[in-house]
């Protein structure tokens, strides 16, 4: 791993603004004192965005959303657009999380529209790709990952790749306590880099990051980060408790 590791916490539908304020204060204190050698990002519920953005303003900690809509504005009750996120100062947005694909019927084509809208509005994007257990058993995981990656990046300009991270998250690993085999994670991350090079040109993928997500915790982090093709991690449940999240940051920082 040559780049500074990117550590992203995804809080999902957890925490109130008060709780997010408290959590972020601990991360800010730690960051100011330890100056960790990794990039830290937290993806928070919409209602916590303002609190977190205001609080982290003069720090390197990045704050993002967990979804957005692809239209700029209009009659789309309940939706939040990428331009709205950009206007309130969000740094990034997670798109295509498997929970969005599964529970909210988001297709790869919809995710592609969201990716393009987010990039157009100046946001960084974290695109999640991953195979289900049944796809893994049918030996089509590679095809699923490559297809999801290609569709998500359709129409995205090569110059925007530095704004893109792709998180390889096998669906069966999320929240299960089990991570994918390290060799497989490494292989998938390498394949994602290779397909991006194929879409654009050789070396194009060097500017983007490829992450792993799915039951990452302090115990398995060293194995994941030691692999050359993994530029960081996307963390769900282990990012909800500040002490645990800070231990992960501390470890990742020393590991570079
Ligand atoms: C996720 O939902 O993106 C995730 C990685 O969750 P967990 O770490 O809890 O498996």
PDB file of C-alpha atoms and ligand atoms in Angstrom:
ATOM      1  CA  UNK A   1       0.000   0.000   0.000  1.00  0.00           C
ATOM      2  CA  UNK A   2       1.646   3.232  -1.154  1.00  0.00           C
ATOM      3  CA  UNK A   3      -1.069   5.819  -0.523  1.00  0.00           C
ATOM      4  CA  UNK A   4      -2.017   7.110   2.923  1.00  0.00           C
ATOM      5  CA  UNK A   5      -4.728   4.664   4.058  1.00  0.00           C
ATOM      6  CA  UNK A   6      -8.254   6.014   3.910  1.00  0.00           C
ATOM      7  CA  UNK A   7     -10.359   5.042   6.919  1.00  0.00           C
ATOM      8  CA  UNK A   8     -14.076   5.698   6.466  1.00  0.00           C
ATOM      9  CA  UNK A   9     -16.691   5.146   9.146  1.00  0.00           C
ATOM     10  CA  UNK A  10     -20.235   4.534   7.913  1.00  0.00           C
ATOM     11  CA  UNK A  11     -22.682   5.158  10.736  1.00  0.00           C
ATOM     12  CA  UNK A  12     -25.701   4.036   8.697  1.00  0.00           C
ATOM     13  CA  UNK A  13     -29.005   4.928  10.452  1.00  0.00           C
ATOM     14  CA  UNK A  14     -27.376   5.552  13.840  1.00  0.00           C
ATOM     15  CA  UNK A  15     -26.662   8.598  16.042  1.00  0.00           C
ATOM     16  CA  UNK A  16     -28.408  11.881  16.762  1.00  0.00           C
ATOM     17  CA  UNK A  17     -26.739  15.277  16.154  1.00  0.00           C
ATOM     18  CA  UNK A  18     -25.823  15.392  19.878  1.00  0.00           C
ATOM     19  CA  UNK A  19     -24.221  11.965  19.715  1.00  0.00           C
ATOM     20  CA  UNK A  20     -22.386  12.868  16.518  1.00  0.00           C
ATOM     21  CA  UNK A  21     -21.057  16.032  18.170  1.00  0.00           C
ATOM     22  CA  UNK A  22     -19.704  14.039  21.086  1.00  0.00           C
ATOM     23  CA  UNK A  23     -18.126  11.389  18.840  1.00  0.00           C
ATOM     24  CA  UNK A  24     -16.522  13.902  16.529  1.00  0.00           C
ATOM     25  CA  UNK A  25     -15.052  15.890  19.412  1.00  0.00           C
ATOM     26  CA  UNK A  26     -13.124  12.780  20.453  1.00  0.00           C
ATOM     27  CA  UNK A  27     -11.852  12.212  16.914  1.00  0.00           C
ATOM     28  CA  UNK A  28     -10.865  15.893  16.583  1.00  0.00           C
ATOM     29  CA  UNK A  29      -8.994  15.828  19.905  1.00  0.00           C
ATOM     30  CA  UNK A  30      -7.164  12.697  18.888  1.00  0.00           C
ATOM     31  CA  UNK A  31      -6.340  14.070  15.446  1.00  0.00           C
ATOM     32  CA  UNK A  32      -4.992  17.343  16.838  1.00  0.00           C
ATOM     33  CA  UNK A  33      -2.748  15.543  19.287  1.00  0.00           C
ATOM     34  CA  UNK A  34      -1.583  12.464  17.382  1.00  0.00           C
ATOM     35  CA  UNK A  35      -1.619  13.823  13.800  1.00  0.00           C
ATOM     36  CA  UNK A  36      -2.274  10.333  12.409  1.00  0.00           C
ATOM     37  CA  UNK A  37      -0.771   9.443   9.063  1.00  0.00           C
ATOM     38  CA  UNK A  38      -4.030   8.360   7.455  1.00  0.00           C
ATOM     39  CA  UNK A  39      -7.078  10.024   5.957  1.00  0.00           C
ATOM     40  CA  UNK A  40     -10.129   9.984   8.211  1.00  0.00           C
ATOM     41  CA  UNK A  41     -13.688  10.252   6.941  1.00  0.00           C
ATOM     42  CA  UNK A  42     -17.085   9.747   8.540  1.00  0.00           C
ATOM     43  CA  UNK A  43     -20.301   9.174   6.652  1.00  0.00           C
ATOM     44  CA  UNK A  44     -23.191  10.359   8.796  1.00  0.00           C
ATOM     45  CA  UNK A  45     -27.005  10.511   8.674  1.00  0.00           C
ATOM     46  CA  UNK A  46     -28.380  13.593   6.879  1.00  0.00           C
ATOM     47  CA  UNK A  47     -29.565  15.121  10.169  1.00  0.00           C
ATOM     48  CA  UNK A  48     -25.994  15.032  11.564  1.00  0.00           C
ATOM     49  CA  UNK A  49     -24.311  16.611   8.533  1.00  0.00           C
ATOM     50  CA  UNK A  50     -24.474  20.272   9.613  1.00  0.00           C
ATOM     51  CA  UNK A  51     -23.204  19.529  13.111  1.00  0.00           C
ATOM     52  CA  UNK A  52     -20.321  17.415  11.811  1.00  0.00           C
ATOM     53  CA  UNK A  53     -19.399  19.765   8.948  1.00  0.00           C
ATOM     54  CA  UNK A  54     -19.306  22.813  11.269  1.00  0.00           C
ATOM     55  CA  UNK A  55     -17.320  20.955  13.869  1.00  0.00           C
ATOM     56  CA  UNK A  56     -14.662  19.532  11.560  1.00  0.00           C
ATOM     57  CA  UNK A  57     -14.296  22.690   9.431  1.00  0.00           C
ATOM     58  CA  UNK A  58     -10.715  23.488  10.384  1.00  0.00           C
ATOM     59  CA  UNK A  59      -9.558  19.872  10.553  1.00  0.00           C
ATOM     60  CA  UNK A  60      -8.555  17.368   7.848  1.00  0.00           C
ATOM     61  CA  UNK A  61     -11.435  15.051   8.814  1.00  0.00           C
ATOM     62  CA  UNK A  62     -13.823  14.573   5.909  1.00  0.00           C
ATOM     63  CA  UNK A  63     -17.578  14.437   6.406  1.00  0.00           C
ATOM     64  CA  UNK A  64     -19.903  12.751   3.978  1.00  0.00           C
ATOM     65  CA  UNK A  65     -23.449  11.524   3.385  1.00  0.00           C
ATOM     66  CA  UNK A  66     -24.615   7.974   2.790  1.00  0.00           C
ATOM     67  CA  UNK A  67     -26.742   8.618  -0.275  1.00  0.00           C
ATOM     68  CA  UNK A  68     -28.063  11.371  -2.532  1.00  0.00           C
ATOM     69  CA  UNK A  69     -30.469  11.775  -5.438  1.00  0.00           C
ATOM     70  CA  UNK A  70     -29.285  12.443  -8.982  1.00  0.00           C
ATOM     71  CA  UNK A  71     -31.671  15.281  -9.890  1.00  0.00           C
ATOM     72  CA  UNK A  72     -30.611  18.782  -8.793  1.00  0.00           C
ATOM     73  CA  UNK A  73     -33.966  19.794  -7.283  1.00  0.00           C
ATOM     74  CA  UNK A  74     -37.700  19.494  -7.900  1.00  0.00           C
ATOM     75  CA  UNK A  75     -40.679  17.348  -6.944  1.00  0.00           C
ATOM     76  CA  UNK A  76     -38.837  14.407  -5.365  1.00  0.00           C
ATOM     77  CA  UNK A  77     -40.326  14.234  -1.890  1.00  0.00           C
ATOM     78  CA  UNK A  78     -37.933  12.975   0.733  1.00  0.00           C
ATOM     79  CA  UNK A  79     -34.818  13.149  -1.412  1.00  0.00           C
ATOM     80  CA  UNK A  80     -31.591  15.157  -0.938  1.00  0.00           C
ATOM     81  CA  UNK A  81     -29.601  16.132  -4.028  1.00  0.00           C
ATOM     82  CA  UNK A  82     -25.847  16.146  -4.562  1.00  0.00           C
ATOM     83  CA  UNK A  83     -25.972  19.908  -5.091  1.00  0.00           C
ATOM     84  CA  UNK A  84     -27.668  20.328  -1.676  1.00  0.00           C
ATOM     85  CA  UNK A  85     -24.920  18.236  -0.048  1.00  0.00           C
ATOM     86  CA  UNK A  86     -22.288  20.265  -1.806  1.00  0.00           C
ATOM     87  CA  UNK A  87     -23.907  23.537  -0.736  1.00  0.00           C
ATOM     88  CA  UNK A  88     -23.865  22.628   2.961  1.00  0.00           C
ATOM     89  CA  UNK A  89     -20.195  21.669   2.719  1.00  0.00           C
ATOM     90  CA  UNK A  90     -20.182  17.853   2.599  1.00  0.00           C
ATOM     91  CA  UNK A  91     -16.927  16.431   1.270  1.00  0.00           C
ATOM     92  CA  UNK A  92     -18.165  13.145  -0.130  1.00  0.00           C
ATOM     93  CA  UNK A  93     -21.045  10.726  -0.491  1.00  0.00           C
ATOM     94  CA  UNK A  94     -21.234   6.932  -0.338  1.00  0.00           C
ATOM     95  CA  UNK A  95     -23.163   5.557  -3.318  1.00  0.00           C
ATOM     96  CA  UNK A  96     -24.345   2.072  -4.189  1.00  0.00           C
ATOM     97  CA  UNK A  97     -24.067   0.619  -0.692  1.00  0.00           C
ATOM     98  CA  UNK A  98     -25.495  -2.903  -0.751  1.00  0.00           C
ATOM     99  CA  UNK A  99     -28.195  -1.843   1.731  1.00  0.00           C
ATOM    100  CA  UNK A 100     -29.330   0.803  -0.779  1.00  0.00           C
ATOM    101  CA  UNK A 101     -29.257  -1.749  -3.589  1.00  0.00           C
ATOM    102  CA  UNK A 102     -31.110  -4.386  -1.538  1.00  0.00           C
ATOM    103  CA  UNK A 103     -33.687  -2.455   0.528  1.00  0.00           C
ATOM    104  CA  UNK A 104     -34.286   0.500  -1.799  1.00  0.00           C
ATOM    105  CA  UNK A 105     -34.022  -1.270  -5.168  1.00  0.00           C
ATOM    106  CA  UNK A 106     -31.176   0.864  -6.451  1.00  0.00           C
ATOM    107  CA  UNK A 107     -29.864  -0.460  -9.738  1.00  0.00           C
ATOM    108  CA  UNK A 108     -26.350   0.027 -11.070  1.00  0.00           C
ATOM    109  CA  UNK A 109     -27.809   2.451 -13.635  1.00  0.00           C
ATOM    110  CA  UNK A 110     -29.362   4.614 -10.897  1.00  0.00           C
ATOM    111  CA  UNK A 111     -26.087   4.513  -8.992  1.00  0.00           C
ATOM    112  CA  UNK A 112     -24.257   5.685 -12.122  1.00  0.00           C
ATOM    113  CA  UNK A 113     -26.581   8.720 -12.388  1.00  0.00           C
ATOM    114  CA  UNK A 114     -25.909   9.515  -8.729  1.00  0.00           C
ATOM    115  CA  UNK A 115     -22.141   9.154  -9.196  1.00  0.00           C
ATOM    116  CA  UNK A 116     -22.184  11.561 -12.140  1.00  0.00           C
ATOM    117  CA  UNK A 117     -24.343  14.075 -10.305  1.00  0.00           C
ATOM    118  CA  UNK A 118     -22.149  13.935  -7.185  1.00  0.00           C
ATOM    119  CA  UNK A 119     -18.940  14.455  -9.171  1.00  0.00           C
ATOM    120  CA  UNK A 120     -20.526  17.273 -11.188  1.00  0.00           C
ATOM    121  CA  UNK A 121     -21.355  18.955  -7.883  1.00  0.00           C
ATOM    122  CA  UNK A 122     -17.783  18.696  -6.612  1.00  0.00           C
ATOM    123  CA  UNK A 123     -18.252  15.813  -4.177  1.00  0.00           C
ATOM    124  CA  UNK A 124     -15.887  12.884  -3.788  1.00  0.00           C
ATOM    125  CA  UNK A 125     -17.651   9.542  -4.187  1.00  0.00           C
ATOM    126  CA  UNK A 126     -17.226   6.208  -2.473  1.00  0.00           C
ATOM    127  CA  UNK A 127     -18.816   3.620  -4.757  1.00  0.00           C
ATOM    128  CA  UNK A 128     -19.650   0.285  -3.129  1.00  0.00           C
ATOM    129  CA  UNK A 129     -19.521  -2.905  -5.173  1.00  0.00           C
ATOM    130  CA  UNK A 130     -19.974  -6.454  -3.941  1.00  0.00           C
ATOM    131  CA  UNK A 131     -21.295  -9.903  -4.682  1.00  0.00           C
ATOM    132  CA  UNK A 132     -23.962 -11.809  -2.760  1.00  0.00           C
ATOM    133  CA  UNK A 133     -23.289 -15.229  -1.230  1.00  0.00           C
ATOM    134  CA  UNK A 134     -25.237 -16.941  -3.997  1.00  0.00           C
ATOM    135  CA  UNK A 135     -23.245 -15.078  -6.666  1.00  0.00           C
ATOM    136  CA  UNK A 136     -20.043 -16.129  -4.921  1.00  0.00           C
ATOM    137  CA  UNK A 137     -21.223 -19.746  -4.831  1.00  0.00           C
ATOM    138  CA  UNK A 138     -22.050 -19.627  -8.540  1.00  0.00           C
ATOM    139  CA  UNK A 139     -18.473 -18.404  -9.179  1.00  0.00           C
ATOM    140  CA  UNK A 140     -19.639 -15.159 -10.764  1.00  0.00           C
ATOM    141  CA  UNK A 141     -18.286 -12.766  -8.113  1.00  0.00           C
ATOM    142  CA  UNK A 142     -15.635 -11.380 -10.470  1.00  0.00           C
ATOM    143  CA  UNK A 143     -18.172 -10.678 -13.198  1.00  0.00           C
ATOM    144  CA  UNK A 144     -20.544  -8.960 -10.739  1.00  0.00           C
ATOM    145  CA  UNK A 145     -17.796  -6.718  -9.351  1.00  0.00           C
ATOM    146  CA  UNK A 146     -16.466  -5.768 -12.756  1.00  0.00           C
ATOM    147  CA  UNK A 147     -19.960  -5.102 -14.123  1.00  0.00           C
ATOM    148  CA  UNK A 148     -20.959  -2.938 -11.134  1.00  0.00           C
ATOM    149  CA  UNK A 149     -17.686  -1.005 -11.443  1.00  0.00           C
ATOM    150  CA  UNK A 150     -18.038  -0.430 -15.186  1.00  0.00           C
ATOM    151  CA  UNK A 151     -21.653   0.743 -14.934  1.00  0.00           C
ATOM    152  CA  UNK A 152     -20.946   3.014 -11.954  1.00  0.00           C
ATOM    153  CA  UNK A 153     -18.131   4.744 -13.862  1.00  0.00           C
ATOM    154  CA  UNK A 154     -19.938   5.042 -17.193  1.00  0.00           C
ATOM    155  CA  UNK A 155     -19.556   8.615 -18.462  1.00  0.00           C
ATOM    156  CA  UNK A 156     -17.204   9.619 -15.644  1.00  0.00           C
ATOM    157  CA  UNK A 157     -14.295  11.651 -16.988  1.00  0.00           C
ATOM    158  CA  UNK A 158     -10.765  10.332 -16.435  1.00  0.00           C
ATOM    159  CA  UNK A 159      -9.840  13.608 -14.709  1.00  0.00           C
ATOM    160  CA  UNK A 160     -12.448  12.895 -12.034  1.00  0.00           C
ATOM    161  CA  UNK A 161     -10.952   9.563 -10.999  1.00  0.00           C
ATOM    162  CA  UNK A 162      -9.001  11.207  -8.175  1.00  0.00           C
ATOM    163  CA  UNK A 163     -12.414  11.960  -6.626  1.00  0.00           C
ATOM    164  CA  UNK A 164     -13.411   8.285  -6.717  1.00  0.00           C
ATOM    165  CA  UNK A 165     -12.907   5.481  -4.224  1.00  0.00           C
ATOM    166  CA  UNK A 166     -14.334   2.043  -4.906  1.00  0.00           C
ATOM    167  CA  UNK A 167     -15.147  -0.091  -1.872  1.00  0.00           C
ATOM    168  CA  UNK A 168     -15.165  -3.831  -2.441  1.00  0.00           C
ATOM    169  CA  UNK A 169     -17.747  -5.106   0.040  1.00  0.00           C
ATOM    170  CA  UNK A 170     -18.871  -8.739  -0.278  1.00  0.00           C
ATOM    171  CA  UNK A 171     -22.509  -8.643   0.863  1.00  0.00           C
ATOM    172  CA  UNK A 172     -22.212 -11.758   2.992  1.00  0.00           C
ATOM    173  CA  UNK A 173     -19.276 -10.241   4.903  1.00  0.00           C
ATOM    174  CA  UNK A 174     -21.117  -7.061   5.935  1.00  0.00           C
ATOM    175  CA  UNK A 175     -22.151  -7.252   9.578  1.00  0.00           C
ATOM    176  CA  UNK A 176     -21.351 -10.980   9.727  1.00  0.00           C
ATOM    177  CA  UNK A 177     -18.129 -10.900  11.726  1.00  0.00           C
ATOM    178  CA  UNK A 178     -16.359 -12.715   8.886  1.00  0.00           C
ATOM    179  CA  UNK A 179     -14.089 -11.042   6.377  1.00  0.00           C
ATOM    180  CA  UNK A 180     -13.307 -12.359   2.917  1.00  0.00           C
ATOM    181  CA  UNK A 181     -10.021 -14.281   2.600  1.00  0.00           C
ATOM    182  CA  UNK A 182      -7.121 -11.843   2.416  1.00  0.00           C
ATOM    183  CA  UNK A 183      -5.861 -13.272  -0.872  1.00  0.00           C
ATOM    184  CA  UNK A 184      -9.328 -12.825  -2.395  1.00  0.00           C
ATOM    185  CA  UNK A 185      -9.602  -9.227  -1.142  1.00  0.00           C
ATOM    186  CA  UNK A 186      -6.246  -8.489  -2.684  1.00  0.00           C
ATOM    187  CA  UNK A 187      -7.198 -10.183  -5.941  1.00  0.00           C
ATOM    188  CA  UNK A 188     -10.532  -8.310  -6.184  1.00  0.00           C
ATOM    189  CA  UNK A 189      -8.919  -4.953  -5.429  1.00  0.00           C
ATOM    190  CA  UNK A 190      -6.339  -5.630  -8.114  1.00  0.00           C
ATOM    191  CA  UNK A 191      -9.071  -6.602 -10.588  1.00  0.00           C
ATOM    192  CA  UNK A 192     -10.924  -3.364  -9.870  1.00  0.00           C
ATOM    193  CA  UNK A 193      -7.733  -1.390 -10.558  1.00  0.00           C
ATOM    194  CA  UNK A 194      -7.219  -3.365 -13.776  1.00  0.00           C
ATOM    195  CA  UNK A 195     -10.746  -2.836 -15.097  1.00  0.00           C
ATOM    196  CA  UNK A 196     -10.472   0.906 -14.465  1.00  0.00           C
ATOM    197  CA  UNK A 197      -7.193   0.912 -16.407  1.00  0.00           C
ATOM    198  CA  UNK A 198      -9.013  -0.926 -19.205  1.00  0.00           C
ATOM    199  CA  UNK A 199     -11.889   1.577 -19.279  1.00  0.00           C
ATOM    200  CA  UNK A 200      -9.595   4.613 -19.336  1.00  0.00           C
ATOM    201  CA  UNK A 201      -5.932   3.851 -19.975  1.00  0.00           C
ATOM    202  CA  UNK A 202      -3.046   2.067 -18.307  1.00  0.00           C
ATOM    203  CA  UNK A 203      -2.207   3.741 -15.022  1.00  0.00           C
ATOM    204  CA  UNK A 204      -5.486   5.715 -14.825  1.00  0.00           C
ATOM    205  CA  UNK A 205      -6.554   3.812 -11.704  1.00  0.00           C
ATOM    206  CA  UNK A 206      -3.483   5.031  -9.807  1.00  0.00           C
ATOM    207  CA  UNK A 207      -5.283   8.241  -8.842  1.00  0.00           C
ATOM    208  CA  UNK A 208      -8.299   6.503  -7.270  1.00  0.00           C
ATOM    209  CA  UNK A 209      -8.502   4.385  -4.136  1.00  0.00           C
ATOM    210  CA  UNK A 210      -9.790   0.855  -3.759  1.00  0.00           C
ATOM    211  CA  UNK A 211     -11.015  -0.034  -0.282  1.00  0.00           C
ATOM    212  CA  UNK A 212     -12.260  -3.157   1.448  1.00  0.00           C
ATOM    213  CA  UNK A 213     -15.382  -3.248   3.606  1.00  0.00           C
ATOM    214  CA  UNK A 214     -17.202  -6.005   5.495  1.00  0.00           C
ATOM    215  CA  UNK A 215     -16.691  -6.748   9.210  1.00  0.00           C
ATOM    216  CA  UNK A 216     -13.427  -4.791   9.487  1.00  0.00           C
ATOM    217  CA  UNK A 217     -12.271  -4.385  13.079  1.00  0.00           C
ATOM    218  CA  UNK A 218      -9.077  -3.763  15.007  1.00  0.00           C
ATOM    219  CA  UNK A 219      -8.287  -7.486  15.053  1.00  0.00           C
ATOM    220  CA  UNK A 220      -8.339  -8.078  11.303  1.00  0.00           C
ATOM    221  CA  UNK A 221      -7.138  -4.647  10.134  1.00  0.00           C
ATOM    222  CA  UNK A 222      -3.443  -5.466   9.914  1.00  0.00           C
ATOM    223  CA  UNK A 223      -4.051  -8.357   7.524  1.00  0.00           C
ATOM    224  CA  UNK A 224      -6.207  -6.191   5.275  1.00  0.00           C
ATOM    225  CA  UNK A 225      -3.928  -3.154   5.184  1.00  0.00           C
ATOM    226  CA  UNK A 226      -0.792  -5.204   4.650  1.00  0.00           C
ATOM    227  CA  UNK A 227      -1.938  -6.029   1.138  1.00  0.00           C
ATOM    228  CA  UNK A 228      -0.544  -3.840  -1.593  1.00  0.00           C
ATOM    229  CA  UNK A 229      -3.833  -3.414  -3.473  1.00  0.00           C
ATOM    230  CA  UNK A 230      -5.971  -2.162  -0.587  1.00  0.00           C
ATOM    231  CA  UNK A 231      -5.865   1.599  -0.052  1.00  0.00           C
ATOM    232  CA  UNK A 232      -8.052   1.671   3.032  1.00  0.00           C
ATOM    233  CA  UNK A 233     -11.234   0.385   4.634  1.00  0.00           C
ATOM    234  CA  UNK A 234     -14.941   1.184   4.891  1.00  0.00           C
ATOM    235  CA  UNK A 235     -16.159   0.337   8.380  1.00  0.00           C
ATOM    236  CA  UNK A 236     -19.716  -0.070   9.628  1.00  0.00           C
ATOM    237  CA  UNK A 237     -20.324  -1.292  13.161  1.00  0.00           C
ATOM    238  CA  UNK A 238     -16.730  -0.827  14.391  1.00  0.00           C
ATOM    239  CA  UNK A 239     -17.014   2.876  13.538  1.00  0.00           C
ATOM    240  CA  UNK A 240     -19.912   3.498  15.921  1.00  0.00           C
ATOM    241  CA  UNK A 241     -17.903   3.509  19.137  1.00  0.00           C
ATOM    242  CA  UNK A 242     -15.317   6.283  19.233  1.00  0.00           C
ATOM    243  CA  UNK A 243     -12.712   4.280  21.213  1.00  0.00           C
ATOM    244  CA  UNK A 244     -12.849   1.472  18.686  1.00  0.00           C
ATOM    245  CA  UNK A 245     -12.736   3.828  15.712  1.00  0.00           C
ATOM    246  CA  UNK A 246      -9.753   5.678  17.211  1.00  0.00           C
ATOM    247  CA  UNK A 247      -7.881   2.419  17.775  1.00  0.00           C
ATOM    248  CA  UNK A 248      -8.387   1.600  14.107  1.00  0.00           C
ATOM    249  CA  UNK A 249      -7.086   5.036  13.087  1.00  0.00           C
ATOM    250  CA  UNK A 250      -4.079   4.696  15.377  1.00  0.00           C
ATOM    251  CA  UNK A 251      -3.254   1.296  13.971  1.00  0.00           C
ATOM    252  CA  UNK A 252      -3.697   2.379  10.336  1.00  0.00           C
ATOM    253  CA  UNK A 253      -1.483   5.377  10.935  1.00  0.00           C
ATOM    254  CA  UNK A 254       1.366   3.271  12.319  1.00  0.00           C
ATOM    255  CA  UNK A 255       0.946   0.747   9.578  1.00  0.00           C
ATOM    256  CA  UNK A 256       1.916   3.088   6.720  1.00  0.00           C
TER     257      UNK A 256
HETATM  258  C1  LIG B   1     -20.767  -1.552   5.643  1.00  0.00           C
HETATM  259  O1  LIG B   1     -21.973  -1.617   5.847  1.00  0.00           O
HETATM  260  O2  LIG B   1     -20.310  -0.873   4.720  1.00  0.00           O
HETATM  261  C2  LIG B   1     -19.890  -2.335   6.506  1.00  0.00           C
HETATM  262  C3  LIG B   1     -18.687  -2.553   6.098  1.00  0.00           C
HETATM  263  O3  LIG B   1     -20.435  -2.785   7.681  1.00  0.00           O
HETATM  264  P1  LIG B   1     -19.705  -3.705   8.796  1.00  0.00           P
HETATM  265  O4  LIG B   1     -18.308  -3.124   8.991  1.00  0.00           O
HETATM  266  O5  LIG B   1     -20.538  -3.585  10.000  1.00  0.00           O
HETATM  267  O6  LIG B   1     -19.622  -5.075   8.233  1.00  0.00           O
END
